[in-house]
Amino acid sequence: MATVYRSSDLKKELQQLNSNELLALCLRLARFKKENKELLTYLLFRADDHDLFIQEYKEEMDLQFKKISGTNFLVVKTVRKIATQMNNQMRYAANEMVSTELLLHFCHNYINYVNYHTQYKPLRNIFYRFVEKLKAGILKLDEDLQYDYGLLYEAMLTEAEAEIYWFEKKQFVL
């Protein structure tokens, strides 16, 4: 079994490389795994402008939600795929405000595009899980952002309670 070195050891080794060797390593990493390529793309092209990144990803998420159709099983599969992609983007950004913004948009899209007039429990659980994740993310923000996003969160909860017969707002209030 190959030895996996600690981050500090890797950092020391990377500091000894020249820029051409670093470039070759980065490109090789990007070639081997899609997530590495996505992270490198984010860091090089999108990390400087969080607002633009959020807007672009929201538009992509909207397109994916608009395509949802089929049986409950297929809907759950599609929503989970969207959620996985969103979670990756949130990991790349490593910013609580970006995560909160994307989670809020995900929940709005769920309310608008998913057929929630069903007894299919996995479909319900996805929404519950992401509302909980959104609530936890808001609580991690500083006080000013907590207040602003808290208002948006409360509005989303009110909309969800009005639209989704099985959703109860009181379970998720901040």
C-alpha positions as a LaTeX table, in Angstrom:
\begin{tabular}{lrrr}
\hline
Residue & $x$ (\AA) & $y$ (\AA) & $z$ (\AA) \\
\hline
Met1 & 0.00 & 0.00 & 0.00 \\
Ala2 & 1.35 & 3.42 & $-0.95$ \\
Thr3 & 2.25 & 5.91 & 1.76 \\
Val4 & 0.10 & 9.03 & 1.91 \\
Tyr5 & 2.01 & 12.04 & 3.16 \\
Arg6 & 0.67 & 14.80 & 5.40 \\
Ser7 & $-0.24$ & 18.18 & 3.93 \\
Ser8 & 2.73 & 19.83 & 5.60 \\
Asp9 & 5.12 & 17.37 & 3.91 \\
Leu10 & 3.48 & 17.95 & 0.54 \\
Lys11 & 3.72 & 21.71 & 1.04 \\
Lys12 & 7.46 & 21.48 & 1.71 \\
Glu13 & 7.99 & 19.44 & $-1.44$ \\
Leu14 & 5.88 & 21.78 & $-3.55$ \\
Gln15 & 7.87 & 24.79 & $-2.36$ \\
Gln16 & 11.00 & 23.22 & $-3.80$ \\
Leu17 & 9.56 & 22.97 & $-7.33$ \\
Asn18 & 9.95 & 25.65 & $-9.99$ \\
Ser19 & 6.94 & 27.17 & $-11.77$ \\
Asn20 & 7.12 & 24.84 & $-14.80$ \\
Glu21 & 7.16 & 21.76 & $-12.57$ \\
Leu22 & 4.19 & 23.13 & $-10.57$ \\
Leu23 & 2.30 & 23.81 & $-13.79$ \\
Ala24 & 2.91 & 20.25 & $-15.00$ \\
Leu25 & 1.72 & 18.83 & $-11.66$ \\
Cys26 & $-1.48$ & 20.92 & $-11.70$ \\
Leu27 & $-2.31$ & 19.89 & $-15.25$ \\
Arg28 & $-1.66$ & 16.25 & $-14.43$ \\
Leu29 & $-3.97$ & 16.46 & $-11.40$ \\
Ala30 & $-6.67$ & 18.09 & $-13.54$ \\
Arg31 & $-6.43$ & 15.28 & $-16.08$ \\
Phe32 & $-6.98$ & 12.48 & $-13.59$ \\
Lys33 & $-10.14$ & 13.52 & $-11.83$ \\
Lys34 & $-13.11$ & 15.64 & $-12.88$ \\
Glu35 & $-13.38$ & 17.23 & $-9.42$ \\
Asn36 & $-9.75$ & 18.37 & $-9.59$ \\
Lys37 & $-10.44$ & 19.97 & $-12.95$ \\
Glu38 & $-13.59$ & 21.66 & $-11.63$ \\
Leu39 & $-11.74$ & 22.98 & $-8.58$ \\
Leu40 & $-8.89$ & 24.29 & $-10.70$ \\
Thr41 & $-11.41$ & 25.95 & $-13.05$ \\
Tyr42 & $-13.13$ & 27.59 & $-10.09$ \\
Leu43 & $-9.85$ & 28.81 & $-8.58$ \\
Leu44 & $-8.49$ & 30.19 & $-11.84$ \\
Phe45 & $-11.60$ & 31.71 & $-13.40$ \\
Arg46 & $-14.33$ & 32.23 & $-10.80$ \\
Ala47 & $-12.86$ & 32.65 & $-7.32$ \\
Asp48 & $-12.29$ & 36.39 & $-7.76$ \\
Asp49 & $-15.95$ & 37.25 & $-8.29$ \\
His50 & $-18.31$ & 35.40 & $-5.94$ \\
Asp51 & $-21.35$ & 37.32 & $-7.18$ \\
Leu52 & $-20.76$ & 36.32 & $-10.79$ \\
Phe53 & $-20.07$ & 32.73 & $-9.75$ \\
Ile54 & $-23.32$ & 32.61 & $-7.75$ \\
Gln55 & $-25.33$ & 34.10 & $-10.62$ \\
Glu56 & $-23.87$ & 31.69 & $-13.19$ \\
Tyr57 & $-24.44$ & 28.67 & $-10.99$ \\
Lys58 & $-27.99$ & 29.74 & $-10.14$ \\
Glu59 & $-28.77$ & 29.94 & $-13.86$ \\
Glu60 & $-27.31$ & 26.47 & $-14.39$ \\
Met61 & $-29.33$ & 25.14 & $-11.45$ \\
Asp62 & $-32.51$ & 26.72 & $-12.88$ \\
Leu63 & $-31.97$ & 24.90 & $-16.17$ \\
Gln64 & $-31.46$ & 21.59 & $-14.40$ \\
Phe65 & $-34.61$ & 22.01 & $-12.28$ \\
Lys66 & $-36.69$ & 22.96 & $-15.34$ \\
Lys67 & $-35.79$ & 19.60 & $-16.93$ \\
Ile68 & $-37.19$ & 17.59 & $-14.02$ \\
Ser69 & $-39.89$ & 15.14 & $-15.09$ \\
Gly70 & $-40.81$ & 11.50 & $-14.85$ \\
Thr71 & $-41.60$ & 9.16 & $-12.01$ \\
Asn72 & $-40.91$ & 9.99 & $-8.38$ \\
Phe73 & $-37.83$ & 7.79 & $-8.50$ \\
Leu74 & $-36.39$ & 9.69 & $-11.49$ \\
Val75 & $-37.23$ & 13.04 & $-9.91$ \\
Val76 & $-35.38$ & 12.07 & $-6.72$ \\
Lys77 & $-32.43$ & 10.86 & $-8.76$ \\
Thr78 & $-32.29$ & 14.14 & $-10.70$ \\
Val79 & $-32.67$ & 16.31 & $-7.58$ \\
Arg80 & $-29.90$ & 14.34 & $-5.85$ \\
Lys81 & $-27.66$ & 14.86 & $-8.87$ \\
Ile82 & $-28.34$ & 18.61 & $-8.75$ \\
Ala83 & $-27.64$ & 18.59 & $-5.01$ \\
Thr84 & $-24.36$ & 16.72 & $-5.46$ \\
Gln85 & $-23.18$ & 19.20 & $-8.08$ \\
Met86 & $-24.21$ & 22.10 & $-5.85$ \\
Asn87 & $-22.39$ & 20.59 & $-2.85$ \\
Asn88 & $-19.22$ & 20.32 & $-4.96$ \\
Gln89 & $-19.51$ & 23.97 & $-5.98$ \\
Met90 & $-20.01$ & 24.97 & $-2.35$ \\
Arg91 & $-16.92$ & 22.99 & $-1.37$ \\
Tyr92 & $-14.87$ & 24.69 & $-4.08$ \\
Ala93 & $-15.99$ & 28.15 & $-2.98$ \\
Ala94 & $-15.36$ & 27.39 & 0.71 \\
Asn95 & $-17.41$ & 30.48 & 1.60 \\
Glu96 & $-20.44$ & 30.38 & 3.91 \\
Met97 & $-22.18$ & 33.24 & 2.10 \\
Val98 & $-21.88$ & 31.45 & $-1.26$ \\
Ser99 & $-23.14$ & 28.22 & 0.31 \\
Thr100 & $-26.11$ & 29.98 & 1.91 \\
Glu101 & $-27.00$ & 31.72 & $-1.34$ \\
Leu102 & $-26.90$ & 28.45 & $-3.32$ \\
Leu103 & $-28.84$ & 26.49 & $-0.69$ \\
Leu104 & $-31.53$ & 29.16 & $-0.59$ \\
His105 & $-31.83$ & 29.06 & $-4.36$ \\
Phe106 & $-31.97$ & 25.24 & $-4.30$ \\
Cys107 & $-34.86$ & 25.34 & $-1.82$ \\
His108 & $-36.75$ & 27.92 & $-3.93$ \\
Asn109 & $-36.28$ & 25.79 & $-7.03$ \\
Tyr110 & $-37.49$ & 22.72 & $-5.16$ \\
Ile111 & $-40.67$ & 24.57 & $-4.20$ \\
Asn112 & $-41.19$ & 25.83 & $-7.77$ \\
Tyr113 & $-40.28$ & 22.80 & $-9.88$ \\
Val114 & $-40.65$ & 19.57 & $-7.90$ \\
Asn115 & $-44.01$ & 17.83 & $-7.70$ \\
Tyr116 & $-44.30$ & 17.71 & $-3.93$ \\
His117 & $-47.93$ & 16.53 & $-4.02$ \\
Thr118 & $-46.76$ & 13.00 & $-3.42$ \\
Gln119 & $-46.35$ & 10.60 & $-0.56$ \\
Tyr120 & $-42.88$ & 9.59 & $-1.77$ \\
Lys121 & $-40.75$ & 9.95 & 1.36 \\
Pro122 & $-37.28$ & 10.27 & $-0.29$ \\
Leu123 & $-38.54$ & 13.36 & $-2.12$ \\
Arg124 & $-39.63$ & 14.92 & 1.16 \\
Asn125 & $-36.40$ & 13.98 & 2.92 \\
Ile126 & $-34.30$ & 15.82 & 0.35 \\
Phe127 & $-36.15$ & 19.06 & 1.04 \\
Tyr128 & $-35.98$ & 18.59 & 4.82 \\
Arg129 & $-32.24$ & 17.87 & 4.65 \\
Phe130 & $-31.47$ & 20.98 & 2.62 \\
Val131 & $-33.64$ & 23.26 & 4.74 \\
Glu132 & $-31.72$ & 22.00 & 7.79 \\
Lys133 & $-28.42$ & 22.55 & 5.98 \\
Leu134 & $-29.52$ & 26.08 & 5.04 \\
Lys135 & $-30.52$ & 26.85 & 8.62 \\
Ala136 & $-27.14$ & 25.65 & 9.91 \\
Gly137 & $-25.33$ & 27.69 & 7.24 \\
Ile138 & $-27.18$ & 30.88 & 8.18 \\
Leu139 & $-26.25$ & 30.41 & 11.83 \\
Lys140 & $-22.54$ & 30.27 & 10.83 \\
Leu141 & $-22.66$ & 33.71 & 9.17 \\
Asp142 & $-21.81$ & 36.95 & 10.98 \\
Glu143 & $-24.70$ & 38.84 & 12.59 \\
Asp144 & $-25.45$ & 41.27 & 9.74 \\
Leu145 & $-25.57$ & 38.52 & 7.13 \\
Gln146 & $-27.50$ & 36.30 & 9.55 \\
Tyr147 & $-30.19$ & 38.93 & 9.77 \\
Asp148 & $-30.37$ & 39.51 & 5.99 \\
Tyr149 & $-30.36$ & 35.83 & 5.06 \\
Gly150 & $-32.64$ & 35.07 & 8.01 \\
Leu151 & $-35.32$ & 37.27 & 6.42 \\
Leu152 & $-34.92$ & 35.47 & 3.07 \\
Tyr153 & $-34.97$ & 32.12 & 4.89 \\
Glu154 & $-38.17$ & 33.02 & 6.74 \\
Ala155 & $-39.80$ & 34.10 & 3.46 \\
Met156 & $-38.78$ & 30.79 & 1.87 \\
Leu157 & $-40.21$ & 28.86 & 4.84 \\
Thr158 & $-43.47$ & 30.78 & 4.55 \\
Glu159 & $-43.64$ & 30.06 & 0.82 \\
Ala160 & $-42.88$ & 26.37 & 1.45 \\
Glu161 & $-45.55$ & 26.09 & 4.11 \\
Ala162 & $-48.11$ & 27.75 & 1.83 \\
Glu163 & $-47.25$ & 25.55 & $-1.17$ \\
Ile164 & $-46.29$ & 22.18 & 0.34 \\
Tyr165 & $-49.05$ & 20.57 & 2.36 \\
Trp166 & $-46.73$ & 18.28 & 4.34 \\
Phe167 & $-44.22$ & 21.00 & 5.30 \\
Glu168 & $-44.43$ & 22.64 & 8.73 \\
Lys169 & $-42.49$ & 25.86 & 9.16 \\
Lys170 & $-42.31$ & 25.70 & 12.96 \\
Gln171 & $-39.79$ & 22.83 & 12.82 \\
Phe172 & $-37.24$ & 24.97 & 10.99 \\
Val173 & $-37.58$ & 28.50 & 12.42 \\
Leu174 & $-34.25$ & 30.10 & 13.34 \\
\hline
\end{tabular}
